[in-house]
Each structure stands twice: as structure tokens, then as C-alpha cells.
CSV table of C-alpha atoms in Angstrom, one decimal:
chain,number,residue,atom,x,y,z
A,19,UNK,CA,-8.3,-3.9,7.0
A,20,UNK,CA,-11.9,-3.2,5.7
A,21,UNK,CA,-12.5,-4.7,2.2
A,22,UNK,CA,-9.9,-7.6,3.0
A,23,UNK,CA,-10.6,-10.9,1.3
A,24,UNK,CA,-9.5,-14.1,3.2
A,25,UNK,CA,-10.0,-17.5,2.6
A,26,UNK,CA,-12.1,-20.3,5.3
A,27,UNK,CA,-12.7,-23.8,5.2
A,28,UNK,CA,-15.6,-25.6,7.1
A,29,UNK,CA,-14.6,-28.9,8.9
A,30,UNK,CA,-16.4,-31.1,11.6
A,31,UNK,CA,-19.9,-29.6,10.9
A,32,UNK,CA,-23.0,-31.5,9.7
A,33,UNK,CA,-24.0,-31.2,6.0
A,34,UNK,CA,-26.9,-28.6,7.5
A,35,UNK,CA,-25.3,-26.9,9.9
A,36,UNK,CA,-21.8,-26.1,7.2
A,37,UNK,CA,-24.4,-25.1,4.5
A,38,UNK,CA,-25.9,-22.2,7.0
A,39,UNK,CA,-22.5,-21.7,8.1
A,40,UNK,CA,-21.1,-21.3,4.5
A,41,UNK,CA,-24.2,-18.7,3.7
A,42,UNK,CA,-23.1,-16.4,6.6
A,43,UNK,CA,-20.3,-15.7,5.4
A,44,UNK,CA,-22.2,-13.1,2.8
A,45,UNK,CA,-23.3,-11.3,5.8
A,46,UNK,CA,-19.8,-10.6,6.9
A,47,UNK,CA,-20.0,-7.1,8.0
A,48,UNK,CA,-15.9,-5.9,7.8
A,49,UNK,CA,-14.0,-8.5,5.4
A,50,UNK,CA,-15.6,-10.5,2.4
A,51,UNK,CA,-14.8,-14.6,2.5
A,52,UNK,CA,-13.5,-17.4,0.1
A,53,UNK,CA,-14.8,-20.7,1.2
A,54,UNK,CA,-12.6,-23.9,0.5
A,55,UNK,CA,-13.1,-27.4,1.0
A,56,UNK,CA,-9.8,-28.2,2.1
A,57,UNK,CA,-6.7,-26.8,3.2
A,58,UNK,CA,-5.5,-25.3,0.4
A,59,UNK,CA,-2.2,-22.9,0.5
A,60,UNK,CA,-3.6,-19.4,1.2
A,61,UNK,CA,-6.6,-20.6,3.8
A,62,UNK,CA,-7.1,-18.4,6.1
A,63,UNK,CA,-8.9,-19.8,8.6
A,64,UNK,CA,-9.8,-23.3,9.9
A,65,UNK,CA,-13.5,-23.4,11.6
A,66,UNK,CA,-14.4,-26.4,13.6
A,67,UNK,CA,-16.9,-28.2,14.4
A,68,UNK,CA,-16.9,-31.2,17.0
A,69,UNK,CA,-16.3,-33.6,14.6
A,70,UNK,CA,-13.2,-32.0,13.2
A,71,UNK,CA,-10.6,-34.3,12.1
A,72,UNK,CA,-6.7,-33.9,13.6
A,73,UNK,CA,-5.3,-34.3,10.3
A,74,UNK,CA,-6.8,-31.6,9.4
A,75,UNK,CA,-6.3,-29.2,11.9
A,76,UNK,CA,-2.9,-30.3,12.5
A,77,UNK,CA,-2.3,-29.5,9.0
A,78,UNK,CA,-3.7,-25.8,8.9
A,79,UNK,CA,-2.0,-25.3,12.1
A,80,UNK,CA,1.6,-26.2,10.4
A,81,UNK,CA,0.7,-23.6,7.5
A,82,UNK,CA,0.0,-20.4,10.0
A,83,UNK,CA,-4.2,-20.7,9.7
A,84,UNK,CA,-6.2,-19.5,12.6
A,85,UNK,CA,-8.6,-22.2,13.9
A,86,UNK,CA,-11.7,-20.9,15.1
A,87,UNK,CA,-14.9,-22.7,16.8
A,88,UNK,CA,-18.2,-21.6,15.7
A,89,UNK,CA,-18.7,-18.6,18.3
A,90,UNK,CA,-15.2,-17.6,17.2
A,91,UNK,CA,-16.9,-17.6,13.6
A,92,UNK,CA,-19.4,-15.5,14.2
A,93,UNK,CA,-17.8,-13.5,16.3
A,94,UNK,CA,-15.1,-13.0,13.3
A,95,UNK,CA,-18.3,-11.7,11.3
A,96,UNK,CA,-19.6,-9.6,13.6
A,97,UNK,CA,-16.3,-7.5,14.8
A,98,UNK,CA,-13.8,-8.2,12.0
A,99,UNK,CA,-11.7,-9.4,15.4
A,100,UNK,CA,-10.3,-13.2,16.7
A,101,UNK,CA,-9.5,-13.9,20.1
A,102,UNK,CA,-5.1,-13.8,20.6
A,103,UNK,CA,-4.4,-14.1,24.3
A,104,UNK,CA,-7.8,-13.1,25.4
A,105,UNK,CA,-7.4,-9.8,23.4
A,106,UNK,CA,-9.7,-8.8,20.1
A,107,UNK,CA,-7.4,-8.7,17.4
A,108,UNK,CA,-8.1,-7.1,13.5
A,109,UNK,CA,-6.1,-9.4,11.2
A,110,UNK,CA,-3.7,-8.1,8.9
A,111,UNK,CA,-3.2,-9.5,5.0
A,112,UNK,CA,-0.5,-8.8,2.6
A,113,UNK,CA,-2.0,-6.8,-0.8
A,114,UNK,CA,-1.8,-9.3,-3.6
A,115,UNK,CA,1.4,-8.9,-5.7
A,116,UNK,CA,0.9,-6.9,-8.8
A,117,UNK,CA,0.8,-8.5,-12.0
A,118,UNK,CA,2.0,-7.5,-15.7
A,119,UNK,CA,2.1,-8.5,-19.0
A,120,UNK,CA,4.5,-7.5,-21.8
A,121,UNK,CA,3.6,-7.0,-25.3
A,122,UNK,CA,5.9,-5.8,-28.7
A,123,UNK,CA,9.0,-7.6,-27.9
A,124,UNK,CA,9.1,-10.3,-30.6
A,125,UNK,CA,11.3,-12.6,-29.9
A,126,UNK,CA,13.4,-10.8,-27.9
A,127,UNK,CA,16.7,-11.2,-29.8
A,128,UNK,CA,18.4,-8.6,-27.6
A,129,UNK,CA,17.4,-9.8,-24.7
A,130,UNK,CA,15.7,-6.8,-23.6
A,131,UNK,CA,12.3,-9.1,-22.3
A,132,UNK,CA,14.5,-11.0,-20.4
A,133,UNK,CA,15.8,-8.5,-18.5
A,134,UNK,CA,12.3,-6.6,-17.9
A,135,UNK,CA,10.9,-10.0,-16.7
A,136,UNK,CA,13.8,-10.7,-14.3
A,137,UNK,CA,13.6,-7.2,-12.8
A,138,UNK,CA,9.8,-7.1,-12.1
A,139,UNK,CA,9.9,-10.5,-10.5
A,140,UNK,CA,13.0,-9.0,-8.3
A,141,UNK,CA,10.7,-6.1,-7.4
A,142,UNK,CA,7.7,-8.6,-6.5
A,143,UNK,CA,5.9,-8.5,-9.8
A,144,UNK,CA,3.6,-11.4,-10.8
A,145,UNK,CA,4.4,-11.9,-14.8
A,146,UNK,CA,1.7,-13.1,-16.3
A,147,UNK,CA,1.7,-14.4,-20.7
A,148,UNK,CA,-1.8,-12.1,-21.5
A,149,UNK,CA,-4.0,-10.0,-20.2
A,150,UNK,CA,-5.6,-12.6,-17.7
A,151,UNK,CA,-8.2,-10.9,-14.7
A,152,UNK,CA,-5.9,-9.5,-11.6
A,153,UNK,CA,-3.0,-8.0,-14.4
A,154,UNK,CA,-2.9,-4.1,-13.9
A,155,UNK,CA,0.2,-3.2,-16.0
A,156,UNK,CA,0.9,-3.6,-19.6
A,157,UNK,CA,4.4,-3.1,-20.8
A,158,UNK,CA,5.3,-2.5,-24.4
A,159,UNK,CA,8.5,-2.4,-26.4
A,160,UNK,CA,9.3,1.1,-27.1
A,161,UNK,CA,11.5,-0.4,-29.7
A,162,UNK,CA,11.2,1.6,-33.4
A,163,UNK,CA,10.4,-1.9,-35.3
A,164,UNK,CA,8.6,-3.4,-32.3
A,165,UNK,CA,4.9,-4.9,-34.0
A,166,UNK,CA,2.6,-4.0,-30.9
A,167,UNK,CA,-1.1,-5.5,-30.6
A,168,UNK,CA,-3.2,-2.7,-30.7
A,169,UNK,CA,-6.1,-4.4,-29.8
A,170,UNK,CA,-4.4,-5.1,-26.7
A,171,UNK,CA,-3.3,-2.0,-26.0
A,172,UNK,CA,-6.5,-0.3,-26.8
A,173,UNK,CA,-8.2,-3.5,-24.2
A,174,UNK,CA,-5.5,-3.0,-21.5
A,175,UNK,CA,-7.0,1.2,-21.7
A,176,UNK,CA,-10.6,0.4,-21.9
A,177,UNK,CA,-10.2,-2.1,-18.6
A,178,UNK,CA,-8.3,0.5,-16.5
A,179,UNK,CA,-4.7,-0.8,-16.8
A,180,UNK,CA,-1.6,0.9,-16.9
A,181,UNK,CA,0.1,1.1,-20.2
A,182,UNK,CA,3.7,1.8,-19.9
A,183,UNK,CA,6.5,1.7,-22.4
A,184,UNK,CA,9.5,-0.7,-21.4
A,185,UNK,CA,11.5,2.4,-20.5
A,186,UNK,CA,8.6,3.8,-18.6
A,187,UNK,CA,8.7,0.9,-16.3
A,188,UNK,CA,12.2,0.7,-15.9
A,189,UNK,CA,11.9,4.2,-14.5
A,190,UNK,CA,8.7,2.6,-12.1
A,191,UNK,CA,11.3,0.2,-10.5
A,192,UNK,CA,13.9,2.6,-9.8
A,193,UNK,CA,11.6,5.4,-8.4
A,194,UNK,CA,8.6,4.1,-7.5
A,195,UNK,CA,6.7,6.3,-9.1
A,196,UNK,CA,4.4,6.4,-12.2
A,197,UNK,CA,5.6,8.8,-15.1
A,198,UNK,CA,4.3,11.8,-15.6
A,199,UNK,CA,3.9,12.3,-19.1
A,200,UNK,CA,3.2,8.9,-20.3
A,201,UNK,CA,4.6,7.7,-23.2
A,202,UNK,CA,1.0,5.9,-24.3
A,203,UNK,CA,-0.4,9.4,-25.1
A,204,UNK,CA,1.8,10.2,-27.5
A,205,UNK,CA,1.3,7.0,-29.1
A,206,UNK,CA,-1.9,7.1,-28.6
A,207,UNK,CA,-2.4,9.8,-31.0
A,208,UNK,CA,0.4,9.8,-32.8
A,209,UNK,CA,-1.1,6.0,-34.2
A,210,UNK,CA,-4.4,5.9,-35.6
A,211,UNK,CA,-5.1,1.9,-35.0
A,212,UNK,CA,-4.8,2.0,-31.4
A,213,UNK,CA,-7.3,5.4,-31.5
A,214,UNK,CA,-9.9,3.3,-33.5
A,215,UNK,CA,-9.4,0.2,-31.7
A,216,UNK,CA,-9.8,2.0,-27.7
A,217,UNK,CA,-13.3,3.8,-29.7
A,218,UNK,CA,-14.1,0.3,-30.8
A,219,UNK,CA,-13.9,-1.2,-27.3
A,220,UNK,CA,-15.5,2.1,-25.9
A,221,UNK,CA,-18.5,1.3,-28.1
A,222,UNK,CA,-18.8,-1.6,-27.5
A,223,UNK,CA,-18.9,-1.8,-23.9
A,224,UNK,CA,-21.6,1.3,-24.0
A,225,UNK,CA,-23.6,-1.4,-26.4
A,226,UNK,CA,-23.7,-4.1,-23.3
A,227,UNK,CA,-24.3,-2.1,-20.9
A,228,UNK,CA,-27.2,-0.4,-22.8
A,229,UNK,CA,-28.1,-3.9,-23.7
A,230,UNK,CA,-27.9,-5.1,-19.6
């Protein structure tokens, strides 16, 4: 579970004591911590002071949180463990669902967008309209008069993503695995503006990073 991201709220505490309760939570020494100020849909865990309101509680408690007290807290820190039934126990969270973007399908007269969309969201895909931060796949119309963004593409590259063509993906949902002679290589070379736009980024980048 080590590099696990959860999310906390503070409740019941004095304005002090949730302020030097909020900064220990960047001392965490297993998992790394959101904090919210209310209950929100993914939290985590409920911490509670002794002024902690029922409503509250009662409402974290109907959603699955763990309510802790403040030794709880810190022991939570400390081990990476929670108290179940007198027993140290290292929480398990669900990987974030992966997200893509799809690029070249115009208006997708043949429906072939459609059908990509519907099958990625069947196989627990998050489809997002650009290239937004958490998006690791691009997919793009393999199609012969498809108008792709090569900017994007050459972006999606330079950021680490992976560019598949809509067959390529298809292939991803079916097997489960990546293809091994990706079809962005050959286009890639085979197209000059995507080549000059990935050097463009590449250069760019170097620049700030110089520049930093």
C-alpha cells in the first residue's frame, strides 16, 4: 500500500490544535494525505476531536469512512495501520480508473467514436474531452482522411502518455495487453509535423528546465 493517497477531514478540534494536526499529515511516514473540510465522497477518514458533531460522523460512517480519534491519527502516521477488532490493519485502496482522450474522429459520422467511448467506459475507463492532468492514453483515428492534432499528439509523447491508434486500443480491451509494434512509430516518422512538433515540445521543456 506504500505510496497510497487517501483523503481525511478534521472535525471536533480547536482552530490550533486542527492546524498542527493538518501539518502532520506531511510527516506521514507510509501513505501521503488529502485534507478536506467536509465529508466529501472519496474521504477516507473521519478524525475526531471531542467536540465532533453527530451529523457529521453519522454521515461519514453511512459512506464507509474510518473514524479515528487523535492517537488513532497518529498512530495511522506512524504505522500506515488502524485498529479493526483490536488487530493493526494496512488499508487497502482501489488504483484510480484510467483515463483517455480521443483525437481525429471528426464528427464521427460512422459512429466509430461512439463505439470506442462505450467500450472503454464498459472496461472501466474514465473518458475525458482533452488532455486534462490524470489522462494516460490518447487514442486516434486510424482513419485515412482522419485530420489529427499534431500538437496533441506530439504533447500526449512529450508528457509520457500512451498514443494508440483506435485499432490499437481495441486490441488493448480484448487482450490486455499493449501492442507491440505501435502504430505511433510509423506515423511518427512517416509524418513530418508530428516529428517537428514532439522536437518543439522537447525544446522547449529543456528551455524551462534550464531556465528553473
Amino acid at each position: 500500500m506504500e505510496g497510497r493517497i487517501f483523503e481525511i477531514c478534521f472535525t471536533g478540534f480547536g482552530s490550533i490544535k486542527k492546524r498542527e494536526l493538518i501539518a502532520l499529515t506531511k510527516t506521514a511516514k507510509i501513505d501521503q494525505f488529502i485534507v478536506r473540510t467536509e465529508v466529501t465522497k472519496n474521504l477516507d477518514f473521519l478524525c475526531c476531536g471531542k467536540n465532533a458533531g453527530p451529523v457529521k460522523i453519522s454521515e461519514a460512517q453511512a459512506q464507509g469512512c474510518y473514524i479515528l480519534d487523535e492517537a488513532a491519527f497518529m498512530n495511522l502516521l506512524e504505522t500506515g495501520l488502524i485498529n479493526v477488532n483490536g488487530e493493526g490493519v494496512r488499508l487497502t485502496k482501489d488504483d484510480p480508473a484510467p483515463e483517455i482522450c480521443f483525437t481525429g474522429f471528426g464528427d464521427d459520422a460512422n459512429g466509430k467514436l461512439y463505439q470506442l467511448t462505450e467500450s472503454a467506459v464498459k472496461h472501466g475507463f474514465v473518458v475525458r474531452n482533452s488532455i486534462t492532468n490524470g489522462v494516460g492514453f490518447l487514442c486516434c483515428s486510424s482513419a485515412p482522411d482522419a485530420y489529427l492534432g499534431f500538437t496533441k499528439i506530439a504533447k500526449a509523447v512529450a508528457d509520457g502518455l500512451i498514443v494508440l491508434s483506435d485499432n490499437e486500443f481495441t486490441e488493448l480491451l480484448n487482450t490486455g495487453e499493449l501492442p507491440k509494434s505501435p502504430w505511433l512509430c510509423n506515423e511518427m516518422f512517416s509524418t513530418p509535423h508530428i516529428a517537428a512538433d514532439l522536437l518543439g515540445i522537447i525544446y522547449d521543456k529543456a528551455l524551462q528546465q534550464r531556465a528553473g
